[in-house]
Every structure is written in C-alpha cells, then in structure tokens.
Amino acid sequence: MTNNKKTILSGSTVTGDLTLGNYIGAINNWKQLQDQYECLYFLADLHALTVHQDPKILKERTYSFFAQYLALGLDPQKNIIFVQSQVHEHAELAWILTCLTPMGYLNRMTQFKEKSEKHVKNINAGLYTYPILMAADILLYQADLVPVGEDQKQHLELCRDLVGFFENRYGNGILKMPEPYIGKMGARIMSLQEPDKKMSKSDENEKNFVSIIDDPKKIEKKIKSATTDSDTVVQYDLTNKPGLANLLTIYSVLSGKTMKELEADYEGKMYGHLKVDLADLVVETLRPVQAKYSDLMKNKDHLNSLMAKGAERARAKASSTLKKVYDSVGLL
Ligand code: ATP
Ligand code: LTN
C-alpha cells in the first residue's frame, strides 16, 4: 500500500445474516476497490450492542461475518479487515466527540426515531449516541471516502458536522473531512416478498432475503416463492413489475448477461423457468463461497490470528489520530 492512495472505510453492524444484497451491493464492489484504494472494512460489534444481544450469539456471529467476508473474496492482505471492539481507540474517540455533539443534532436522526419505536423496551443511550461512534470509526482512519447506503447518509452528515465543530474549537486540521462514496456501485437488491423495500439483513421475515450461508434447498424455496405479478412476459420493467425486475437484476449481476440478453433468453417462457434457473445460478455462485466459509469456521485459531493482525494494522493508524486529538483537547 502506498501513501498517496485515498482511504476508503466501511463497516457492517454485526446483526442478522449477511445477504445476497450485501454481497451484490457492497462486498462484491469492495473487491474491485482493493487495488486502487487503501481499504479498511470492519465489523461493527460495538454498534450491535445498541440492541439486546445474546453474548454467545454475538461472538459466533462476529466469527461468521469475518469468515464470510474472506470467503466472498476480500483479501486480508490487500485490505485491513478487523473487528471494531478489538481497536479500543473507537470507544475513546467516541467519548471526545460525544462531548462536542449538541443533543439537538442527535434528536434529528431518523434511524434513532425508527429504532426507538421498534425497541420500545430498550431505548438505551447507546441507540441515541450511535452516530457519534460511527463518526469516530470514520475519523480515526482519516477516511477520504465512505461507501454507505441511503439510510446512513444522515449519520455521515453528522460526522462531517463534527469535523467542523472540532476544527472551530481546536482548529488544527487533525480530522479529515470524509465524503460519501458513490461509485459505479452494484445494484440495489430488493426484498423478495416486498420488492418495494430493500433486502435487509435484519429483516424479521427470512423469506425476504437470501443469506450467503443458506443451504441450497432454502435458496431454491425462497427464490421460487419470490413475489412477482400476474403477467407472463419476462421483461425488465421496474415500475410495473418490480418483483420480476429484482430477480432479473440479481440474474444479470451474477451471470454477467445484460437485461436484453435475459429478455431474449426467456422469450415465450414463463416466470417459473426464470426462477428455477436463477435459483440454480445463486446456488452455484454461493457453493464455493460456502465451502470456503465452512473451512474457515472450522479453524477459529486461524480466524483469531487474522483478526489480531487486522486489529494491529488498524490500531497503528487509529492510535496516531487519537494521540493528536487527545493532545489538542488538553489531555496529558
Ligand atoms: P440492516 O438491515 O441490518 O441495517 P443492511 O442489510 O442494510 O443491514 P448494512 O450493514 O447496513 O446492511 O450494510 C452493509 C453494506 O451493504 C452497505 O454498503 C449497504 O449499502 C449494502 N447493502 C445492504 N443491503 C443492500 C441491498 N439490499 N442492496 C444493495 N446493497 C445493500
Ligand atoms: N451504521 C452502519 C455501520 C457502520 C458504518 C460505520 C458504516 C458503523 N460504523 C462507519 C460506515 C462507516 C450501518 O448500520 N450500516
């Protein structure tokens, strides 16, 4: 890695199951960035604690997500892949930033409003201050670019505001202003049953998503029961046939065929034919990934050692930023 490369950083909260949406919309693109940018990808396990987590499941899921990142092709040599809680600087910078954040700014966060409606019995302060921790994640690494989905844009805006507040108060150019990364990103994959909302890894209805580690039977069942419409012509039409359009999008990304080619392939055929072929394609695409994943999961020592190496490389950068921040705010 050379120093003049721009830094890209993104994180995934360790909740739910990684889905085909995460793969097509994020991880698959990250692979293409690894030579051009200095890339850091981390598992946000501290963020996961904002809702109740069973400790055993959280640990297992952290291994599982890490192994899935590797199995999906993220190279731990070319990228810095790490677990958030293993780099203690995240929580420390978050505190400094907390003391700079006006409550009014947090009150505006739509995700907090939504999540506090959903988890009425556990509206903890972490759920409220979550965007500050996210800002710390980004600022510790002097990230230039942050690929985030629509729902995280407001949090990134807060992060940018915090850089401004810090600069106004201490004025020493220590924190870099991050920009959202909008590359020629992959498609947005929609829910299988409700194609007007995105496929989400924390969806309560598991029929809405294909998980990277679903077994072939499950994948087949989920794709075959995906919502389509009552027409029969296989044609890409996002407005009138959103369910079919979603299946065609997945098909096109995984097969490399254009929509026109797919429409021609299925001329005169039923939706059912397309579903059978698509289920096959997804199963075959995920087969080698799942094989690699199970191998990785058999050797936790190896995963622990890769995590430790990732954390060490991340900490080298994070500690340098934190040191400067501590000094400039007056901590000895
Ligand atoms: P949750 O639903 O639990 O908030 P998520 O499925 O949205 O999670 P994130 O951890 O928020 O997943 O996102 C990880 C990355 O995957 C982000 O870059 C996000 O843009 C991308 N991503 C998530 N879902 C999709 C999707 N359905 N289509 C395309 N990209 C997606
Ligand atoms: N909040 C994000 C995950 C996340 C993140 C980050 C993304 C935590 N810290 C820093 C980008 C940069 C989410 O829920 N998807």
Tab-separated table of C-alpha atoms and ligand atoms in Angstrom:
chain	number	residue	atom	x	y	z
A	1	MET	CA	0.000	0.000	0.000
A	2	THR	CA	1.379	3.387	-0.897
A	3	ASN	CA	0.624	6.570	0.990
A	4	ASN	CA	-0.886	8.534	-1.868
A	5	LYS	CA	-3.827	6.179	-2.216
A	6	LYS	CA	-7.117	7.509	-0.929
A	7	THR	CA	-8.580	5.732	2.081
A	8	ILE	CA	-11.959	4.020	1.921
A	9	LEU	CA	-13.629	2.749	5.065
A	10	SER	CA	-16.884	0.950	5.650
A	11	GLY	CA	-18.434	-1.090	8.384
A	12	SER	CA	-21.187	-3.600	8.794
A	13	THR	CA	-23.127	-3.954	12.024
A	14	VAL	CA	-22.912	-7.495	13.346
A	15	THR	CA	-26.621	-8.263	13.355
A	16	GLY	CA	-28.763	-10.613	11.276
A	17	ASP	CA	-27.320	-12.583	8.380
A	18	LEU	CA	-25.236	-11.233	5.509
A	19	THR	CA	-27.425	-11.362	2.413
A	20	LEU	CA	-27.167	-11.501	-1.323
A	21	GLY	CA	-27.945	-7.744	-1.140
A	22	ASN	CA	-24.842	-7.105	0.968
A	23	TYR	CA	-22.790	-9.175	-1.467
A	24	ILE	CA	-24.061	-7.624	-4.699
A	25	GLY	CA	-24.448	-4.101	-3.327
A	26	ALA	CA	-21.313	-3.892	-1.227
A	27	ILE	CA	-18.787	-6.705	-0.792
A	28	ASN	CA	-18.553	-7.520	-4.497
A	29	ASN	CA	-17.690	-3.882	-5.225
A	30	TRP	CA	-15.252	-3.627	-2.360
A	31	LYS	CA	-13.213	-6.358	-4.042
A	32	GLN	CA	-12.775	-4.097	-7.039
A	33	LEU	CA	-11.563	-1.201	-4.922
A	34	GLN	CA	-8.840	-3.096	-3.112
A	35	ASP	CA	-6.052	-2.295	-5.588
A	36	GLN	CA	-6.943	1.305	-6.207
A	37	TYR	CA	-7.568	2.485	-2.651
A	38	GLU	CA	-6.359	1.833	0.840
A	39	CYS	CA	-9.373	-0.035	2.157
A	40	LEU	CA	-10.483	-0.708	5.704
A	41	TYR	CA	-13.524	-2.852	6.411
A	42	PHE	CA	-14.639	-3.635	9.894
A	43	LEU	CA	-17.308	-5.497	11.789
A	44	ALA	CA	-19.187	-3.070	13.999
A	45	ASP	CA	-19.769	-5.258	17.042
A	46	LEU	CA	-19.921	-2.269	19.421
A	47	HIS	CA	-22.738	-0.873	17.314
A	48	ALA	CA	-24.561	-4.194	17.591
A	49	LEU	CA	-24.829	-3.698	21.375
A	50	THR	CA	-27.368	-0.902	20.918
A	51	VAL	CA	-29.966	-3.657	20.795
A	52	HIS	CA	-30.002	-6.699	23.089
A	53	GLN	CA	-27.540	-9.352	22.010
A	54	ASP	CA	-27.050	-12.837	23.332
A	55	PRO	CA	-23.302	-12.830	24.150
A	56	LYS	CA	-22.677	-16.301	22.724
A	57	ILE	CA	-24.509	-15.500	19.505
A	58	LEU	CA	-22.712	-12.169	19.103
A	59	LYS	CA	-19.326	-13.888	19.384
A	60	GLU	CA	-20.278	-16.611	16.943
A	61	ARG	CA	-21.772	-14.115	14.508
A	62	THR	CA	-18.619	-11.993	14.580
A	63	TYR	CA	-16.552	-15.037	13.540
A	64	SER	CA	-19.185	-15.896	10.966
A	65	PHE	CA	-19.263	-12.429	9.346
A	66	PHE	CA	-15.468	-12.270	9.306
A	67	ALA	CA	-15.276	-15.699	7.640
A	68	GLN	CA	-17.956	-14.672	5.139
A	69	TYR	CA	-16.010	-11.535	4.191
A	70	LEU	CA	-12.982	-13.714	3.448
A	71	ALA	CA	-14.978	-16.437	1.698
A	72	LEU	CA	-16.615	-13.817	-0.515
A	73	GLY	CA	-13.175	-12.773	-1.681
A	74	LEU	CA	-11.998	-9.864	0.466
A	75	ASP	CA	-8.258	-10.282	0.741
A	76	PRO	CA	-6.910	-9.637	4.261
A	77	GLN	CA	-3.504	-8.733	2.807
A	78	LYS	CA	-4.833	-6.092	0.438
A	79	ASN	CA	-7.455	-4.711	2.832
A	80	ILE	CA	-7.379	-4.081	6.549
A	81	ILE	CA	-10.223	-6.220	7.871
A	82	PHE	CA	-10.875	-6.005	11.580
A	83	VAL	CA	-13.301	-6.152	14.476
A	84	GLN	CA	-14.259	-2.769	15.932
A	85	SER	CA	-14.057	-3.718	19.625
A	86	GLN	CA	-10.512	-5.013	19.150
A	87	VAL	CA	-9.332	-1.459	18.451
A	88	HIS	CA	-10.068	0.368	21.699
A	89	GLU	CA	-9.471	3.783	20.115
A	90	HIS	CA	-13.004	3.710	18.616
A	91	ALA	CA	-14.687	3.971	22.001
A	92	GLU	CA	-12.166	6.557	23.191
A	93	LEU	CA	-12.555	8.947	20.272
A	94	ALA	CA	-16.319	8.484	20.508
A	95	TRP	CA	-16.233	9.976	24.020
A	96	ILE	CA	-14.323	13.070	22.911
A	97	LEU	CA	-16.792	13.550	20.046
A	98	THR	CA	-19.755	12.949	22.373
A	99	CYS	CA	-18.670	15.985	24.336
A	100	LEU	CA	-18.781	18.051	21.141
A	101	THR	CA	-22.170	16.856	19.897
A	102	PRO	CA	-25.231	19.020	20.549
A	103	MET	CA	-28.197	16.883	21.632
A	104	GLY	CA	-30.344	18.725	19.088
A	105	TYR	CA	-28.321	17.141	16.286
A	106	LEU	CA	-28.935	13.646	17.650
A	107	ASN	CA	-32.637	14.347	18.108
A	108	ARG	CA	-32.945	14.744	14.355
A	109	MET	CA	-31.600	11.297	13.451
A	110	THR	CA	-34.339	9.369	11.704
A	111	GLN	CA	-32.769	5.990	12.412
A	112	PHE	CA	-32.935	6.688	16.151
A	113	LYS	CA	-36.592	7.596	15.860
A	114	GLU	CA	-37.333	4.416	13.891
A	115	LYS	CA	-35.297	2.123	16.109
A	116	SER	CA	-36.691	3.531	19.330
A	117	GLU	CA	-40.182	2.868	18.041
A	118	LYS	CA	-39.183	-0.693	17.253
A	119	HIS	CA	-37.360	-1.428	20.511
A	120	VAL	CA	-39.650	0.374	22.965
A	121	LYS	CA	-38.411	-1.706	25.897
A	122	ASN	CA	-34.761	-0.897	25.271
A	123	ILE	CA	-34.299	2.712	24.288
A	124	ASN	CA	-30.794	2.987	25.659
A	125	ALA	CA	-28.423	5.931	25.391
A	126	GLY	CA	-26.220	3.930	23.003
A	127	LEU	CA	-29.002	3.809	20.450
A	128	TYR	CA	-29.092	7.588	20.723
A	129	THR	CA	-25.350	8.238	20.530
A	130	TYR	CA	-24.701	5.542	17.908
A	131	PRO	CA	-23.942	8.077	15.114
A	132	ILE	CA	-21.131	9.558	17.223
A	133	LEU	CA	-19.437	6.173	17.469
A	134	MET	CA	-19.854	5.866	13.720
A	135	ALA	CA	-18.162	9.248	13.278
A	136	ALA	CA	-15.267	8.047	15.436
A	137	ASP	CA	-14.950	4.924	13.249
A	138	ILE	CA	-14.516	7.105	10.201
A	139	LEU	CA	-12.360	9.899	11.615
A	140	LEU	CA	-9.811	7.650	13.333
A	141	TYR	CA	-8.589	6.463	9.929
A	142	GLN	CA	-8.660	9.826	8.132
A	143	ALA	CA	-11.011	8.197	5.639
A	144	ASP	CA	-11.479	10.120	2.397
A	145	LEU	CA	-14.428	8.122	1.178
A	146	VAL	CA	-17.165	6.200	2.941
A	147	PRO	CA	-19.472	3.920	0.946
A	148	VAL	CA	-22.764	3.976	2.774
A	149	GLY	CA	-26.337	3.191	1.907
A	150	GLU	CA	-29.127	5.757	1.816
A	151	ASP	CA	-30.073	5.100	5.462
A	152	GLN	CA	-26.599	6.050	6.682
A	153	LYS	CA	-26.216	9.343	4.816
A	154	GLN	CA	-27.593	11.372	7.715
A	155	HIS	CA	-25.033	9.784	10.033
A	156	LEU	CA	-22.241	10.671	7.645
A	157	GLU	CA	-23.538	14.248	7.554
A	158	LEU	CA	-23.297	14.370	11.361
A	159	CYS	CA	-19.741	13.107	11.113
A	160	ARG	CA	-18.942	15.959	8.739
A	161	ASP	CA	-20.542	18.428	11.156
A	162	LEU	CA	-18.380	17.076	13.956
A	163	VAL	CA	-15.225	17.679	11.920
A	164	GLY	CA	-16.418	21.288	11.596
A	165	PHE	CA	-17.078	21.637	15.343
A	166	PHE	CA	-13.708	20.144	16.179
A	167	GLU	CA	-11.981	22.435	13.709
A	168	ASN	CA	-13.786	25.524	15.059
A	169	ARG	CA	-12.843	24.735	18.578
A	170	TYR	CA	-9.305	23.428	18.183
A	171	GLY	CA	-8.518	24.492	14.621
A	172	ASN	CA	-5.566	22.311	13.868
A	173	GLY	CA	-6.658	20.303	10.829
A	174	ILE	CA	-6.279	16.973	12.591
A	175	LEU	CA	-9.511	15.384	11.386
A	176	LYS	CA	-10.106	14.797	7.700
A	177	MET	CA	-13.480	15.697	6.186
A	178	PRO	CA	-14.927	12.475	4.728
A	179	GLU	CA	-17.082	12.296	1.605
A	180	PRO	CA	-19.732	9.712	0.766
A	181	TYR	CA	-18.506	7.263	-1.848
A	182	ILE	CA	-20.810	6.939	-4.767
A	183	GLY	CA	-19.024	4.749	-7.250
A	184	LYS	CA	-20.474	2.795	-10.071
A	185	MET	CA	-21.831	0.614	-7.340
A	186	GLY	CA	-23.707	-2.573	-7.937
A	187	ALA	CA	-27.398	-2.772	-7.977
A	188	ARG	CA	-29.698	-2.244	-5.064
A	189	ILE	CA	-31.300	-5.593	-4.342
A	190	MET	CA	-34.849	-5.556	-3.087
A	191	SER	CA	-36.738	-7.790	-0.677
A	192	LEU	CA	-38.030	-10.995	-2.267
A	193	GLN	CA	-41.515	-10.761	-0.798
A	194	GLU	CA	-41.862	-6.974	-0.655
A	195	PRO	CA	-39.918	-5.662	-3.651
A	196	ASP	CA	-40.633	-2.047	-2.768
A	197	LYS	CA	-38.195	-2.209	0.166
A	198	LYS	CA	-34.533	-3.187	0.149
A	199	MET	CA	-33.304	-6.643	1.030
A	200	SER	CA	-32.157	-6.161	4.608
A	201	LYS	CA	-30.070	-8.474	6.741
A	202	SER	CA	-32.054	-7.734	9.869
A	203	ASP	CA	-35.458	-8.386	8.296
A	204	GLU	CA	-37.638	-10.386	10.647
A	205	ASN	CA	-39.159	-12.347	7.783
A	206	GLU	CA	-36.385	-14.560	6.474
A	207	LYS	CA	-38.286	-15.197	3.253
A	208	ASN	CA	-37.376	-11.643	2.275
A	209	PHE	CA	-33.682	-12.334	1.853
A	210	VAL	CA	-31.235	-14.957	0.682
A	211	SER	CA	-28.473	-15.355	3.222
A	212	ILE	CA	-24.944	-16.065	1.959
A	213	ILE	CA	-24.935	-19.220	4.072
A	214	ASP	CA	-28.450	-20.503	3.344
A	215	ASP	CA	-28.427	-24.119	2.179
A	216	PRO	CA	-29.373	-24.843	-1.468
A	217	LYS	CA	-32.878	-26.067	-0.588
A	218	LYS	CA	-33.663	-22.887	1.294
A	219	ILE	CA	-32.308	-20.704	-1.502
A	220	GLU	CA	-34.426	-22.546	-4.043
A	221	LYS	CA	-37.538	-22.207	-1.922
A	222	LYS	CA	-37.038	-18.515	-1.254
A	223	ILE	CA	-36.436	-17.634	-4.903
A	224	LYS	CA	-39.321	-19.739	-6.163
A	225	SER	CA	-41.707	-18.059	-3.745
A	226	ALA	CA	-40.499	-14.516	-4.555
A	227	THR	CA	-43.320	-12.095	-5.295
A	228	THR	CA	-43.840	-11.344	-8.981
A	229	ASP	CA	-47.002	-10.285	-10.826
A	230	SER	CA	-49.807	-11.848	-12.794
A	231	ASP	CA	-48.374	-11.086	-16.227
A	232	THR	CA	-46.326	-13.723	-18.071
A	233	VAL	CA	-43.886	-11.807	-20.280
A	234	VAL	CA	-40.327	-11.728	-18.954
A	235	GLN	CA	-39.427	-8.092	-19.375
A	236	TYR	CA	-37.437	-5.652	-17.232
A	237	ASP	CA	-39.996	-3.095	-16.052
A	238	LEU	CA	-39.182	-1.567	-12.685
A	239	THR	CA	-42.445	0.351	-12.368
A	240	ASN	CA	-44.944	-2.294	-13.330
A	241	LYS	CA	-43.017	-5.463	-12.488
A	242	PRO	CA	-40.779	-4.602	-9.515
A	243	GLY	CA	-40.533	-8.196	-8.237
A	244	LEU	CA	-39.516	-9.596	-11.605
A	245	ALA	CA	-37.153	-6.655	-12.174
A	246	ASN	CA	-35.417	-7.521	-8.915
A	247	LEU	CA	-34.954	-11.160	-9.952
A	248	LEU	CA	-33.623	-10.031	-13.326
A	249	THR	CA	-31.187	-7.673	-11.609
A	250	ILE	CA	-29.796	-10.484	-9.458
A	251	TYR	CA	-29.613	-12.710	-12.532
A	252	SER	CA	-27.838	-10.065	-14.585
A	253	VAL	CA	-25.224	-9.258	-11.924
A	254	LEU	CA	-24.425	-12.904	-11.196
A	255	SER	CA	-24.392	-14.098	-14.824
A	256	GLY	CA	-22.866	-11.016	-16.460
A	257	LYS	CA	-25.686	-11.015	-19.026
A	258	THR	CA	-27.477	-7.802	-19.974
A	259	MET	CA	-31.220	-7.340	-19.443
A	260	LYS	CA	-31.720	-7.518	-23.218
A	261	GLU	CA	-29.954	-10.891	-23.378
A	262	LEU	CA	-32.023	-12.211	-20.497
A	263	GLU	CA	-35.260	-10.991	-22.021
A	264	ALA	CA	-34.320	-12.765	-25.256
A	265	ASP	CA	-33.380	-15.973	-23.394
A	266	TYR	CA	-36.800	-16.064	-21.723
A	267	GLU	CA	-38.942	-15.021	-24.636
A	268	GLY	CA	-42.004	-17.247	-24.716
A	269	LYS	CA	-41.081	-18.818	-21.363
A	270	MET	CA	-42.833	-18.487	-18.019
A	271	TYR	CA	-41.614	-16.690	-14.887
A	272	GLY	CA	-41.286	-20.157	-13.335
A	273	HIS	CA	-38.499	-21.090	-15.767
A	274	LEU	CA	-36.580	-18.000	-14.859
A	275	LYS	CA	-36.987	-18.669	-11.148
A	276	VAL	CA	-35.678	-22.234	-11.481
A	277	ASP	CA	-32.628	-21.073	-13.444
A	278	LEU	CA	-31.977	-18.155	-11.117
A	279	ALA	CA	-32.176	-20.390	-8.038
A	280	ASP	CA	-29.610	-22.655	-9.705
A	281	LEU	CA	-27.338	-19.749	-10.514
A	282	VAL	CA	-27.464	-18.407	-6.949
A	283	VAL	CA	-26.796	-21.873	-5.501
A	284	GLU	CA	-23.837	-22.423	-7.859
A	285	THR	CA	-22.445	-18.941	-7.195
A	286	LEU	CA	-22.588	-19.472	-3.451
A	287	ARG	CA	-21.396	-23.109	-3.461
A	288	PRO	CA	-17.629	-22.350	-3.481
A	289	VAL	CA	-18.161	-19.456	-1.063
A	290	GLN	CA	-19.969	-21.723	1.375
A	291	ALA	CA	-17.279	-24.413	1.090
A	292	LYS	CA	-14.567	-21.878	1.893
A	293	TYR	CA	-16.699	-20.489	4.694
A	294	SER	CA	-17.117	-23.862	6.410
A	295	ASP	CA	-13.376	-24.498	6.190
A	296	LEU	CA	-12.631	-21.139	7.764
A	297	MET	CA	-15.172	-21.668	10.533
A	298	LYS	CA	-13.520	-24.951	11.489
A	299	ASN	CA	-10.355	-23.157	12.486
A	300	LYS	CA	-11.097	-20.401	14.991
A	301	ASP	CA	-7.391	-20.091	15.872
A	302	HIS	CA	-6.693	-19.079	12.307
A	303	LEU	CA	-9.590	-16.591	12.351
A	304	ASN	CA	-8.387	-15.196	15.697
A	305	SER	CA	-4.945	-14.699	14.271
A	306	LEU	CA	-6.255	-12.918	11.149
A	307	MET	CA	-8.437	-10.714	13.352
A	308	ALA	CA	-5.463	-9.886	15.572
A	309	LYS	CA	-3.361	-8.928	12.548
A	310	GLY	CA	-6.170	-6.771	11.161
A	311	ALA	CA	-6.646	-5.047	14.517
A	312	GLU	CA	-2.921	-4.411	14.838
A	313	ARG	CA	-2.745	-2.754	11.411
A	314	ALA	CA	-5.869	-0.718	12.168
A	315	ARG	CA	-4.549	0.344	15.570
A	316	ALA	CA	-1.335	1.687	14.062
A	317	LYS	CA	-3.437	4.268	12.219
A	318	ALA	CA	-6.084	4.816	14.879
A	319	SER	CA	-3.660	5.439	17.718
A	320	SER	CA	-1.829	8.112	15.781
A	321	THR	CA	-5.055	10.084	15.231
A	322	LEU	CA	-6.230	9.597	18.807
A	323	LYS	CA	-2.908	10.802	20.201
A	324	LYS	CA	-3.192	14.054	18.245
A	325	VAL	CA	-6.810	14.506	19.311
A	326	TYR	CA	-6.009	13.905	22.996
A	327	ASP	CA	-3.179	16.381	22.822
A	328	SER	CA	-5.211	19.069	21.110
A	329	VAL	CA	-8.140	18.849	23.532
A	330	GLY	CA	-5.796	19.120	26.503
A	331	LEU	CA	-5.475	15.558	27.758
A	332	LEU	CA	-1.998	14.751	29.046
B	1	ATP	P1	-29.589	-3.688	8.312
B	1	ATP	O1	-30.791	-4.018	7.517
B	1	ATP	O2	-29.322	-4.592	9.454
B	1	ATP	O3	-29.446	-2.229	8.636
B	1	ATP	P2	-28.173	-3.933	5.842
B	1	ATP	O4	-28.579	-5.201	5.196
B	1	ATP	O5	-28.707	-2.658	5.323
B	1	ATP	O6	-28.364	-4.032	7.397
B	1	ATP	P3	-25.633	-2.791	6.319
B	1	ATP	O7	-24.743	-3.385	7.348
B	1	ATP	O8	-26.386	-1.545	6.661
B	1	ATP	O9	-26.632	-3.909	5.795
B	1	ATP	O10	-24.866	-2.515	5.007
B	1	ATP	C1	-23.668	-3.084	4.600
B	1	ATP	C2	-23.460	-2.681	3.157
B	1	ATP	O11	-24.346	-3.427	2.302
B	1	ATP	C3	-23.749	-1.207	2.851
B	1	ATP	O12	-22.735	-0.729	1.998
B	1	ATP	C4	-25.088	-1.228	2.146
B	1	ATP	O13	-25.223	-0.159	1.234
B	1	ATP	C5	-25.049	-2.562	1.427
B	1	ATP	N1	-26.385	-3.117	1.246
B	1	ATP	C6	-27.192	-3.549	2.225
B	1	ATP	N2	-28.354	-4.024	1.732
B	1	ATP	C7	-28.277	-3.879	0.392
B	1	ATP	C8	-29.165	-4.163	-0.685
B	1	ATP	N3	-30.338	-4.694	-0.471
B	1	ATP	N4	-28.775	-3.899	-1.942
B	1	ATP	C9	-27.569	-3.362	-2.161
B	1	ATP	N5	-26.682	-3.049	-1.199
B	1	ATP	C10	-27.012	-3.299	0.063
B	2	LTN	N1	-24.007	2.267	10.854
B	2	LTN	C1	-23.630	1.423	9.731
B	2	LTN	C2	-22.465	0.564	10.042
B	2	LTN	C3	-21.299	1.392	10.377
B	2	LTN	C4	-20.513	2.150	9.469
B	2	LTN	C5	-19.529	2.793	10.265
B	2	LTN	C6	-20.549	2.334	8.102
B	2	LTN	C7	-20.801	1.602	11.626
B	2	LTN	N2	-19.723	2.421	11.559
B	2	LTN	C8	-18.585	3.634	9.691
B	2	LTN	C9	-19.600	3.185	7.540
B	2	LTN	C10	-18.634	3.821	8.330
B	2	LTN	C11	-24.819	0.548	9.339
B	2	LTN	O1	-25.665	0.313	10.141
B	2	LTN	N3	-24.803	0.098	8.128
